[in-house]
Short mmCIF file of C-alpha atoms and ligand atoms in Angstrom, two decimals:
data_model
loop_
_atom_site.label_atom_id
_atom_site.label_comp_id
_atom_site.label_asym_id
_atom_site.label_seq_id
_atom_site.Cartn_x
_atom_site.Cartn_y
_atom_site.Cartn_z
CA UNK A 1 2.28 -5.28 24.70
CA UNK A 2 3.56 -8.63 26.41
CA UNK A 3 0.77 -7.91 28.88
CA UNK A 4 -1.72 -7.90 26.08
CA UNK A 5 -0.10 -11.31 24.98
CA UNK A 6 0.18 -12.63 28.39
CA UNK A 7 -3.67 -12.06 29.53
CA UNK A 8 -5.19 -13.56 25.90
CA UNK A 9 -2.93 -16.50 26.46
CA UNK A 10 -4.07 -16.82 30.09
CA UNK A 11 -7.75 -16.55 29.26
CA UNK A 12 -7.62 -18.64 26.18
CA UNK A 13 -6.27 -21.60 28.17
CA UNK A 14 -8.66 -20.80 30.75
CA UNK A 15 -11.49 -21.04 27.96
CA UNK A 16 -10.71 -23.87 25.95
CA UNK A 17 -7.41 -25.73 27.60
CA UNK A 18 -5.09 -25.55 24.98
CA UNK A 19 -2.99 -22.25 23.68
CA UNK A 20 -3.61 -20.38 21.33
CA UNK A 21 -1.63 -19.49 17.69
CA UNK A 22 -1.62 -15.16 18.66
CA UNK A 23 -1.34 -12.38 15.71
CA UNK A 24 -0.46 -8.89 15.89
CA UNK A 25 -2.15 -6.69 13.53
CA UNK A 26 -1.10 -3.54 13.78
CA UNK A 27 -3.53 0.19 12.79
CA UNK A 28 -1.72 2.59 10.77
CA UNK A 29 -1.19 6.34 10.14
CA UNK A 30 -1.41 7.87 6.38
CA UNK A 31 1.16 11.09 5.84
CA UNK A 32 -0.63 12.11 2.96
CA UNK A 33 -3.41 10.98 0.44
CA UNK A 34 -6.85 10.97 2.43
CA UNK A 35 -10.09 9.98 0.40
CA UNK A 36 -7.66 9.06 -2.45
CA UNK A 37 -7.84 5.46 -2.48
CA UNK A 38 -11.77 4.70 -3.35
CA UNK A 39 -10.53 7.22 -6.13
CA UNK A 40 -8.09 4.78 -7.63
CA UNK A 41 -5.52 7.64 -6.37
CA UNK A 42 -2.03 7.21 -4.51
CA UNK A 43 -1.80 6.88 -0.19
CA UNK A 44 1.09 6.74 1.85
CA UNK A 45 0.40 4.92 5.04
CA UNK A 46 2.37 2.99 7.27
CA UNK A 47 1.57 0.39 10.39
CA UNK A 48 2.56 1.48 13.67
CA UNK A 49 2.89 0.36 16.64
CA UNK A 50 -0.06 0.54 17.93
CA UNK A 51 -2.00 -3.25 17.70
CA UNK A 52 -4.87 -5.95 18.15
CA UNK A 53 -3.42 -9.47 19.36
CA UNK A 54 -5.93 -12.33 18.26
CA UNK A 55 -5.90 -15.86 20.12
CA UNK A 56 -6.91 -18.26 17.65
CA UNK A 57 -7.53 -22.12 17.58
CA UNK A 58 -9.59 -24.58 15.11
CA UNK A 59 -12.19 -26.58 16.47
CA UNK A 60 -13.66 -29.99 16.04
CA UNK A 61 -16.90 -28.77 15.35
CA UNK A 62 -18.36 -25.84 13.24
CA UNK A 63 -19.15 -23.40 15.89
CA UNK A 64 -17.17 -19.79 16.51
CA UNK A 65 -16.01 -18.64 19.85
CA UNK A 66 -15.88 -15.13 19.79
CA UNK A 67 -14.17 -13.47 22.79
CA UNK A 68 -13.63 -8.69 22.80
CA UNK A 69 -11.88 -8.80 26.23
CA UNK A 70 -11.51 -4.78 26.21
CA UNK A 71 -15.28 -4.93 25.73
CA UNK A 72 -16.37 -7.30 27.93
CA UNK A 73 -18.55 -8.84 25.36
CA UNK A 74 -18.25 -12.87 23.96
CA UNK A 75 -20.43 -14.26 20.89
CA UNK A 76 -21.06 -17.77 19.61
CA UNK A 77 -22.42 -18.98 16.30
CA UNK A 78 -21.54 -21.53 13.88
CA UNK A 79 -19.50 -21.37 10.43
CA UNK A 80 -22.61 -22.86 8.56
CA UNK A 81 -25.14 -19.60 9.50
CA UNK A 82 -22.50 -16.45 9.14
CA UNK A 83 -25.61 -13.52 9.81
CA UNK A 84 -25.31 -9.78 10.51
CA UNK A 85 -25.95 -9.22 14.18
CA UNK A 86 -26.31 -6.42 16.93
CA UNK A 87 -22.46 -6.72 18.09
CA UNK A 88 -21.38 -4.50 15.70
CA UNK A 89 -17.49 -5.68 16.43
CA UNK A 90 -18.73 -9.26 15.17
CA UNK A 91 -19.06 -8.13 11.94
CA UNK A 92 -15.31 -7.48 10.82
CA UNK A 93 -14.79 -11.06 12.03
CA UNK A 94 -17.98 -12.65 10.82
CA UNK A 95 -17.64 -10.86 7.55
CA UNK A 96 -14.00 -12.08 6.85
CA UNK A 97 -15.34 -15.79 7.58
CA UNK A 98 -18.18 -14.74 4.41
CA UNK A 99 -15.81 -13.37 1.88
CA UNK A 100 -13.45 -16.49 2.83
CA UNK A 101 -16.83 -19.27 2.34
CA UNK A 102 -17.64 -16.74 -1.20
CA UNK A 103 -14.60 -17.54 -2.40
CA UNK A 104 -15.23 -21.05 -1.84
CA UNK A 105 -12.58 -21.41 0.51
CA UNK A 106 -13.01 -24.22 3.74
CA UNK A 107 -13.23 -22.35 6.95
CA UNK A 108 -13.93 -24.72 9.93
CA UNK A 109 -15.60 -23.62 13.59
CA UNK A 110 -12.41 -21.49 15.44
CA UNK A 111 -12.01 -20.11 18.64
CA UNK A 112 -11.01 -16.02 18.71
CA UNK A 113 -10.21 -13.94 21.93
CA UNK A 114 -8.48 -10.60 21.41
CA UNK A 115 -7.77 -7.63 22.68
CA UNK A 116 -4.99 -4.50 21.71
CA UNK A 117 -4.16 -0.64 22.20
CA UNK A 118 -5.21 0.71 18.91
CA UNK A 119 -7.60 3.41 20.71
CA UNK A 120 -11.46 2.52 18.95
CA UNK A 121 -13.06 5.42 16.85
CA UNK A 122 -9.70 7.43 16.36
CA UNK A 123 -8.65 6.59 12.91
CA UNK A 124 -5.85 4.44 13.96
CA UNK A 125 -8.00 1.62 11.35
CA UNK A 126 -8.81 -0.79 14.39
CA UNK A 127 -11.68 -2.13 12.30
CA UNK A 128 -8.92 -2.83 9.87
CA UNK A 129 -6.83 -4.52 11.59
CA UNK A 130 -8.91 -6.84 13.32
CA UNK A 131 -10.04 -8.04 9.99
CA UNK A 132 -6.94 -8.15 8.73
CA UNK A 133 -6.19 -10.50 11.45
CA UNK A 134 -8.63 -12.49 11.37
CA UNK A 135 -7.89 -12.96 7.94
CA UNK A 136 -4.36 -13.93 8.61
CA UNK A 137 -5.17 -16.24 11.47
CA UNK A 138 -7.57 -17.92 9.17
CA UNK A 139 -5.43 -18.60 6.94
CA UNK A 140 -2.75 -19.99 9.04
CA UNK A 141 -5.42 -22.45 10.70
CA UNK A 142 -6.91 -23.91 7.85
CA UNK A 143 -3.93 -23.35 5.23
CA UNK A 144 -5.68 -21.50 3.11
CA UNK A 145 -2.48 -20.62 1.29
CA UNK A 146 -3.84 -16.93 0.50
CA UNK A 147 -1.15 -14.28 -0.58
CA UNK A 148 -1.18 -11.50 1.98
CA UNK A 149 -2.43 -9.00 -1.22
CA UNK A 150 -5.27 -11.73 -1.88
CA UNK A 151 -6.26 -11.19 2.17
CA UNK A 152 -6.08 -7.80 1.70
CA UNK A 153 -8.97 -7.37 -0.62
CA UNK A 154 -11.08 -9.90 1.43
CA UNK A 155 -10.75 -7.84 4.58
CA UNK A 156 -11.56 -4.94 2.66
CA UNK A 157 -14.56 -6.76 1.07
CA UNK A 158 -15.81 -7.92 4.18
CA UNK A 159 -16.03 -3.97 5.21
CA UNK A 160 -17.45 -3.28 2.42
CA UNK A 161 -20.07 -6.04 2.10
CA UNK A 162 -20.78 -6.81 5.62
CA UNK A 163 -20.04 -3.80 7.98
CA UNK A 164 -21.12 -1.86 5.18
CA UNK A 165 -18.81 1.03 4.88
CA UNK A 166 -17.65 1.48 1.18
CA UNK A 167 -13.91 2.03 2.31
CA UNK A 168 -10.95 2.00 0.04
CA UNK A 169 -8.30 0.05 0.61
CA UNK A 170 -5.67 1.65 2.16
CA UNK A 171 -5.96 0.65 5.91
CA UNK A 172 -5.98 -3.05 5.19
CA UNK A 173 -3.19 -2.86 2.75
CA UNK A 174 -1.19 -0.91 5.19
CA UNK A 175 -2.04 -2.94 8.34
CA UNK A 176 -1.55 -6.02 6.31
CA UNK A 177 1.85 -4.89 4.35
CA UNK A 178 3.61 -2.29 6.58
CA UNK A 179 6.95 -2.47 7.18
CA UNK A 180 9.27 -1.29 9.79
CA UNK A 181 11.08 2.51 9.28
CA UNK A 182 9.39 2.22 5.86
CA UNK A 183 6.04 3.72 4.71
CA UNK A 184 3.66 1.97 1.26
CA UNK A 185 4.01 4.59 -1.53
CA UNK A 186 0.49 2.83 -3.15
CA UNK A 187 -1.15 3.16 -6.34
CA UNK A 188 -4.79 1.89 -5.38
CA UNK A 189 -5.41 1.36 -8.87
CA UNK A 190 -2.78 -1.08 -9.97
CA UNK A 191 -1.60 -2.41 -5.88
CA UNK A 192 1.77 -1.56 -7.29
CA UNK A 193 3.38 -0.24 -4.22
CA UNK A 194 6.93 0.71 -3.10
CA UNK A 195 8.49 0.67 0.43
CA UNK A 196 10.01 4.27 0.96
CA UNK A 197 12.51 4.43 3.76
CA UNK A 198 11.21 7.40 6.51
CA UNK A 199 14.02 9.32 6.27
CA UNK A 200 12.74 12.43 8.96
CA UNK A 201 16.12 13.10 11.11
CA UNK A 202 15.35 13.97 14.45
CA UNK A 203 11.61 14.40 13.57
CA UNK A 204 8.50 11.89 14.96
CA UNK A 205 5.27 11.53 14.34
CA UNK A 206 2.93 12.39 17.12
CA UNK A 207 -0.67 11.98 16.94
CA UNK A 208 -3.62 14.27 18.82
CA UNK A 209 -6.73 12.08 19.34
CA UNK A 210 -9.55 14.96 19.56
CA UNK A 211 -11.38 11.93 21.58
CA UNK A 212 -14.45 12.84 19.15
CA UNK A 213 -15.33 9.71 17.99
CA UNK A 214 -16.28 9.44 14.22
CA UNK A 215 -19.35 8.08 14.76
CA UNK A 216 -21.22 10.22 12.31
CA UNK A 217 -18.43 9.17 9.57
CA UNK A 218 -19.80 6.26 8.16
CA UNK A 219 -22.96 7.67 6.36
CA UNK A 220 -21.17 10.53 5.80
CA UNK A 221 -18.41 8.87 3.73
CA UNK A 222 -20.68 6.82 1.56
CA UNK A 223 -22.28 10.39 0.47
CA UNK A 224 -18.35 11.89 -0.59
CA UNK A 225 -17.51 8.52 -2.65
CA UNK A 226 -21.22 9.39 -4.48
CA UNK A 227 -20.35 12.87 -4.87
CA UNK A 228 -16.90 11.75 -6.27
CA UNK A 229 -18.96 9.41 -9.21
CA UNK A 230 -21.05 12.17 -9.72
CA UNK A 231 -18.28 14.06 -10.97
CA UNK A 232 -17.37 11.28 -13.14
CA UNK A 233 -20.24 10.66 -14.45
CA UNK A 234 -20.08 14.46 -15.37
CA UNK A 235 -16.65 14.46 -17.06
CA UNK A 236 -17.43 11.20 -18.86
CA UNK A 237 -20.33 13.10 -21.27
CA UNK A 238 -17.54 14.60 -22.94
CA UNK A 239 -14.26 12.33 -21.68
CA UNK A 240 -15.63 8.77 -21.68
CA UNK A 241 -11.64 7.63 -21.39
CA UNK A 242 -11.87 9.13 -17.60
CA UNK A 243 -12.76 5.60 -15.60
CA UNK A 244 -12.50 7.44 -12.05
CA UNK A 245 -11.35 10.82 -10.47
CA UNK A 246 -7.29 9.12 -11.04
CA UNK A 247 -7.62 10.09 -14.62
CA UNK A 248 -9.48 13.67 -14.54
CA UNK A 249 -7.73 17.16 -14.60
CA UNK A 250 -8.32 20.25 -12.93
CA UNK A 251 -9.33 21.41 -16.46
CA UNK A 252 -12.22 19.05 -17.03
CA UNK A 253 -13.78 19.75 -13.26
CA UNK A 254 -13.17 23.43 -14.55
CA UNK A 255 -15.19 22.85 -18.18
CA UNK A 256 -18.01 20.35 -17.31
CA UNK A 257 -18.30 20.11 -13.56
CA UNK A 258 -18.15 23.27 -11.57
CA UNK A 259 -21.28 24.92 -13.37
CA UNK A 260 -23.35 21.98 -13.13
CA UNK A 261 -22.87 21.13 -9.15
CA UNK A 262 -20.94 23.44 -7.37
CA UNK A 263 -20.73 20.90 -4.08
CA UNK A 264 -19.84 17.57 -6.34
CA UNK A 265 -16.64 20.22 -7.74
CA UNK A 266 -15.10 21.35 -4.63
CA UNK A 267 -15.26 17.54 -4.05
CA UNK A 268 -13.44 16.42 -6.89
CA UNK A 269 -10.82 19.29 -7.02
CA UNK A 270 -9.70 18.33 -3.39
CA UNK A 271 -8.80 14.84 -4.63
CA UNK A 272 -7.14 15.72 -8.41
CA UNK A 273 -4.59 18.17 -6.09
CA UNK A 274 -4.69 16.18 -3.60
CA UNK A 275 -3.35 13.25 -5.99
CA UNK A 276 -1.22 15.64 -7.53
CA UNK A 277 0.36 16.89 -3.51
CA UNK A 278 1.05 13.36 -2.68
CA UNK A 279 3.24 12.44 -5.70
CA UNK A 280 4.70 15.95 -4.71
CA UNK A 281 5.17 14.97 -1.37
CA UNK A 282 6.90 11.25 -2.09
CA UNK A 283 9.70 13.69 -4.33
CA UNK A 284 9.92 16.21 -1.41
CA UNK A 285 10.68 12.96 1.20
CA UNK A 286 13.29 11.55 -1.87
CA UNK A 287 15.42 14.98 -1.07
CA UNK A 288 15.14 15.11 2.46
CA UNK A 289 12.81 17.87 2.38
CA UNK A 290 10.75 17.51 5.40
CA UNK A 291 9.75 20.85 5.60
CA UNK A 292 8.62 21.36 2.10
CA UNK A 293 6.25 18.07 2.46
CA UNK A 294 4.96 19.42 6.14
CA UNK A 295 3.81 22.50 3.74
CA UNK A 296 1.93 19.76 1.79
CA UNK A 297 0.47 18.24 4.82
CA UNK A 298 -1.09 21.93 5.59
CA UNK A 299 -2.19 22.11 2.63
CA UNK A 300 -4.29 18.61 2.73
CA UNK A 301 -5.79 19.61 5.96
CA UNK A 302 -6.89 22.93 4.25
CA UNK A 303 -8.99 21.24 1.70
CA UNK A 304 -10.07 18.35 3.79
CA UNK A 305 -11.68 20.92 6.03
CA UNK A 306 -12.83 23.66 3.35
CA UNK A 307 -13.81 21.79 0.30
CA UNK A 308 -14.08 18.12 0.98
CA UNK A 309 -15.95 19.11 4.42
CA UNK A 310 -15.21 15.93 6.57
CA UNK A 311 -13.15 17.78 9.17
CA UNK A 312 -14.89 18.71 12.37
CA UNK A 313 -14.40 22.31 15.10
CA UNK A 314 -12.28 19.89 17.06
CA UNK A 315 -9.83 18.64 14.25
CA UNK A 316 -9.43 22.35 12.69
CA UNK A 317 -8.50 23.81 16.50
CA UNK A 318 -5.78 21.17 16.84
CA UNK A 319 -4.40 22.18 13.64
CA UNK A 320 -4.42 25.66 14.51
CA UNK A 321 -2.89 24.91 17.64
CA UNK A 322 0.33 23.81 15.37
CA UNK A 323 0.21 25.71 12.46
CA UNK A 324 3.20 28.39 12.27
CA UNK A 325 4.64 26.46 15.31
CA UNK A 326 8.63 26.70 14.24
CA UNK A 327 9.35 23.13 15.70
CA UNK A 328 5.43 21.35 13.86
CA UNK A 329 6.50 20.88 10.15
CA UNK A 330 3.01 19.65 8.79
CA UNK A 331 0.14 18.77 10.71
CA UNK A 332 -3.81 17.74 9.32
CA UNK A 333 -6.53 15.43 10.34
CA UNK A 334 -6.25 11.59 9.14
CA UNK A 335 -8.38 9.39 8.12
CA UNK A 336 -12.27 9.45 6.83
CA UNK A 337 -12.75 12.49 9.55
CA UNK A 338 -15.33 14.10 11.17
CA UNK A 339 -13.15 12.88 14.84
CA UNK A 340 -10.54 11.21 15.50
CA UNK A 341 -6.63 11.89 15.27
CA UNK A 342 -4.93 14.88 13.59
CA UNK A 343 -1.18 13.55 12.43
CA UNK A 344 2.07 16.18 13.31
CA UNK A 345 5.51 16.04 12.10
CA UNK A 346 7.26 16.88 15.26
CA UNK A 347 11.16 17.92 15.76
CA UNK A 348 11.70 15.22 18.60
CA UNK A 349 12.83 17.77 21.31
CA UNK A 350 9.96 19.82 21.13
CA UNK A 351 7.30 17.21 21.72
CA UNK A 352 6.97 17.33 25.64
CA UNK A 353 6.57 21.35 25.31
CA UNK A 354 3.79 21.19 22.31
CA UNK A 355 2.08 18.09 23.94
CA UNK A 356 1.80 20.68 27.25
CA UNK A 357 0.58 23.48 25.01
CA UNK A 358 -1.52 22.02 23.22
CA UNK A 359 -3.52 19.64 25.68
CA UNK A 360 -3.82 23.12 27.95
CA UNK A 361 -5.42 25.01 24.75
CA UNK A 362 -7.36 22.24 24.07
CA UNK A 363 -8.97 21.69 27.43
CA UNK A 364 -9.83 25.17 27.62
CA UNK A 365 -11.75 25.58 24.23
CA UNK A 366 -13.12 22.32 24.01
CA UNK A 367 -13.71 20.84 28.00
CA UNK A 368 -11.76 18.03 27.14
CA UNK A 369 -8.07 16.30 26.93
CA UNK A 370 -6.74 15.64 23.33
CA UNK A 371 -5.04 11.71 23.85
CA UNK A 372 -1.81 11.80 22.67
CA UNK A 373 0.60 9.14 21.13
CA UNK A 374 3.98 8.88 19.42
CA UNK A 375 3.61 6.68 16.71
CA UNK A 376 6.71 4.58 15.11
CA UNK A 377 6.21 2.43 11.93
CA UNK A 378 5.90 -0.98 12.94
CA UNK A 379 5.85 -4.38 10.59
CA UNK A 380 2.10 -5.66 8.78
CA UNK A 381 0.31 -8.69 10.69
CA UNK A 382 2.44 -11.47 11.75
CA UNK A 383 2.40 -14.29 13.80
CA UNK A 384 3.60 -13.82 17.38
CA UNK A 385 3.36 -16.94 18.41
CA UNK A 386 2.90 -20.19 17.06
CA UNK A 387 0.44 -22.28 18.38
CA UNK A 388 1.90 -25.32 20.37
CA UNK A 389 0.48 -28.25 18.87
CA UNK A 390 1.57 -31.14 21.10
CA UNK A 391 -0.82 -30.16 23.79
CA UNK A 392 -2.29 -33.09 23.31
CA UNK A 393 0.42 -35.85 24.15
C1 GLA B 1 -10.97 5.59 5.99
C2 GLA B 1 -11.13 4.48 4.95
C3 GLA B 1 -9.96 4.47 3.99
C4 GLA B 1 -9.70 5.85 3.39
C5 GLA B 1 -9.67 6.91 4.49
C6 GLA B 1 -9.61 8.30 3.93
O1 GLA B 1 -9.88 5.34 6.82
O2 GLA B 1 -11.23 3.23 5.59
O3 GLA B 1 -10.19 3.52 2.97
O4 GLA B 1 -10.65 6.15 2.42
O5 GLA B 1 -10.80 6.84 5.34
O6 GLA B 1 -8.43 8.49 3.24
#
């Protein structure tokens, strides 16, 4: 990590002779409550310590300095002519800098060189946290005075606007609000949230990247949040008090959905119990009962894979890998799927023998190496360091 820090500081001073004000914004993991949140349902995710570091600096003029040191790639335009472009990792900066000017708040021309270890494309929410940073470093440069909630919803806008992925809002919230040994018990229909301690003894979390990148996931996504209205839309011909799937039963998918569109139901009944398993869950982590909750996560993966079809061959082999495994409590894929990381509750002395195991299965039924990482809950964006002001004296 200080190696991260060091090198943007060096090449920021290198670039533009002054240093630089540096963020962390960290990616996240979710224990339970995937493809809730667009649904106005309940997640549980927390930041880890996995992050993107951001130089930033205002400038005199109105152009931006965009620098991706792990890519190799730079970009300049100007604050007055924010456009969609063909560097796609522009746009979760660009499109921060457009919700910020839609709100009619004053963003002058800034300088931004970053760089991190949140691996790309394996659900860890880099996308989210760069925005989120961005946001934050914004902020802090031209005192915006924004409430981190308030720069929340802007990152998430400027996903959902600019990148164009409809995403909910759990990876910004989490990136943005996470808290150290805790995890965000959210309600993504009010924001009201709570910080729940992790209270796992002698258990981590490890993560196996199936180094499929979720490429495909975007469209893909967009189609399950349709299918999800659908079934709204469905229930509200008799039920017009149901707003989204938060408020529908098992009963109603049973009476006016599953006859009409068998896909659109299987759909909708993975989020009502899937809503239902994480409020479950939260009570089984109140008690202590790790195992009980690892049955949940099972469970999730189960109807990710079977019924809201966004797991992938890859995903479902590392969960078999696990499953029954005396010393894996709960295991499934995270995230919007189709690639990407499955999440594992792990008893810690077991981890060097299952990380063996299962690498060696993997390799031989898929031709590749799963990644692996231990993930500990980290704190939300912050400032790392401030940025020294009297360079000019
Ligand atoms: C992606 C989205 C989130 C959420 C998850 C699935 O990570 O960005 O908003 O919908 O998928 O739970």
């Amino acid at each position: 990590m200080h190696s991260i820090i060091n090198n943007i500081q060096q090449k920021f001073e290198e670039k533009f002779q002054e240093r630089p004000l540096i963020i962390r914004a960290p990616g996240r993991v979710n224990l339970i409550g995937e493809h809730t949140d667009y649904n106005d349902g309940f997640v549980l995710p927390a930041a880890i310590n996995k992050a993107i570091y951001l130089g930033m600096s205002a400038r005199q003029d109105d152009r931006i300095e965009l620098v991706a040191v792990d890519l190799n790639e730079s970009y300049t335009g100007s604050v007055n002519n924010i456009e969609q472009n063909n560097q796609h990792w522009t746009l979760y900066i660009l499109g921060v800098v457009d919700q910020l000017q839609k709100a009619g708040l004053k963003v002058g021309g800034f300088n931004c060189i970053f760089s991190g270890d949140i691996p790309l494309g394996a659900g860890l929410s880099s996308s989210a946290a760069l925005e989120c940073g961005v946001a934050f470093g914004l902020n802090e440069l031209f005192s915006l005075e924004l409430d981190k909630v308030h720069m929340v919803k802007i990152a998430q806008c400027a996903e959902n606007e600019f990148v164009g992925v409809q995403c909910g809002i759990m990876d910004q919230f989490a990136s943005m609000m996470g808290k150290k040994n805790f995890v965000i018990q959210l309600d993504c229909r009010s924001l009201d949230y709570s910080y729940n301690p992790i209270e796992m003894e002698g258990v981590d979390i490890v993560l196996f990247d199936s180094c499929v990148s979720h490429s495909l996931a975007s469209s893909e996504y967009n189609t399950r949040r349709q299918q999800c209205e659908q079934g709204v839309q469905l229930i509200r011909q008799k039920y017009p008090e149901v707003k989204t799937l938060r408020d529908a039963t098992q009963e109603m998918l049973d009476e006016l959905v599953k006859d009409q569109d068998p896909v659109v139901y299987r759909r909708c009944r993975y989020v009502v119990q899937e809503n239902r398993r994480l409020l479950e869950g939260c009570e089984d982590l109140r008690r202590g009962d790790v195992a009980s909750f690892g049955q949940k996560m099972f469970a999730t993966h189960d109807g990710l894979s079977k019924n809201y079809e966004v797991s992938c061959p890859e995903l479902d082999f590392l969960i078999d890998c696990v499953k029954g495994h005396p010393d894996v409590l709960g295991a499934r894929m995270m995230g919007g799927g189709f690639g990407g990381c499955t999440i594992n509750l792990v008893r810690k002395e077991a981890i060097p023998e299952l990380i063996r195991s299962v690498s060696q299965k993997y390799e031989a039924a898929m031709g590749k190496t799963p990644k692996v990482y231990v993930a500990e809950t980290e704190a939300g964006v912050s400032v790392v360091q401030q940025q020294e002001t009297a360079a000019a004296d």
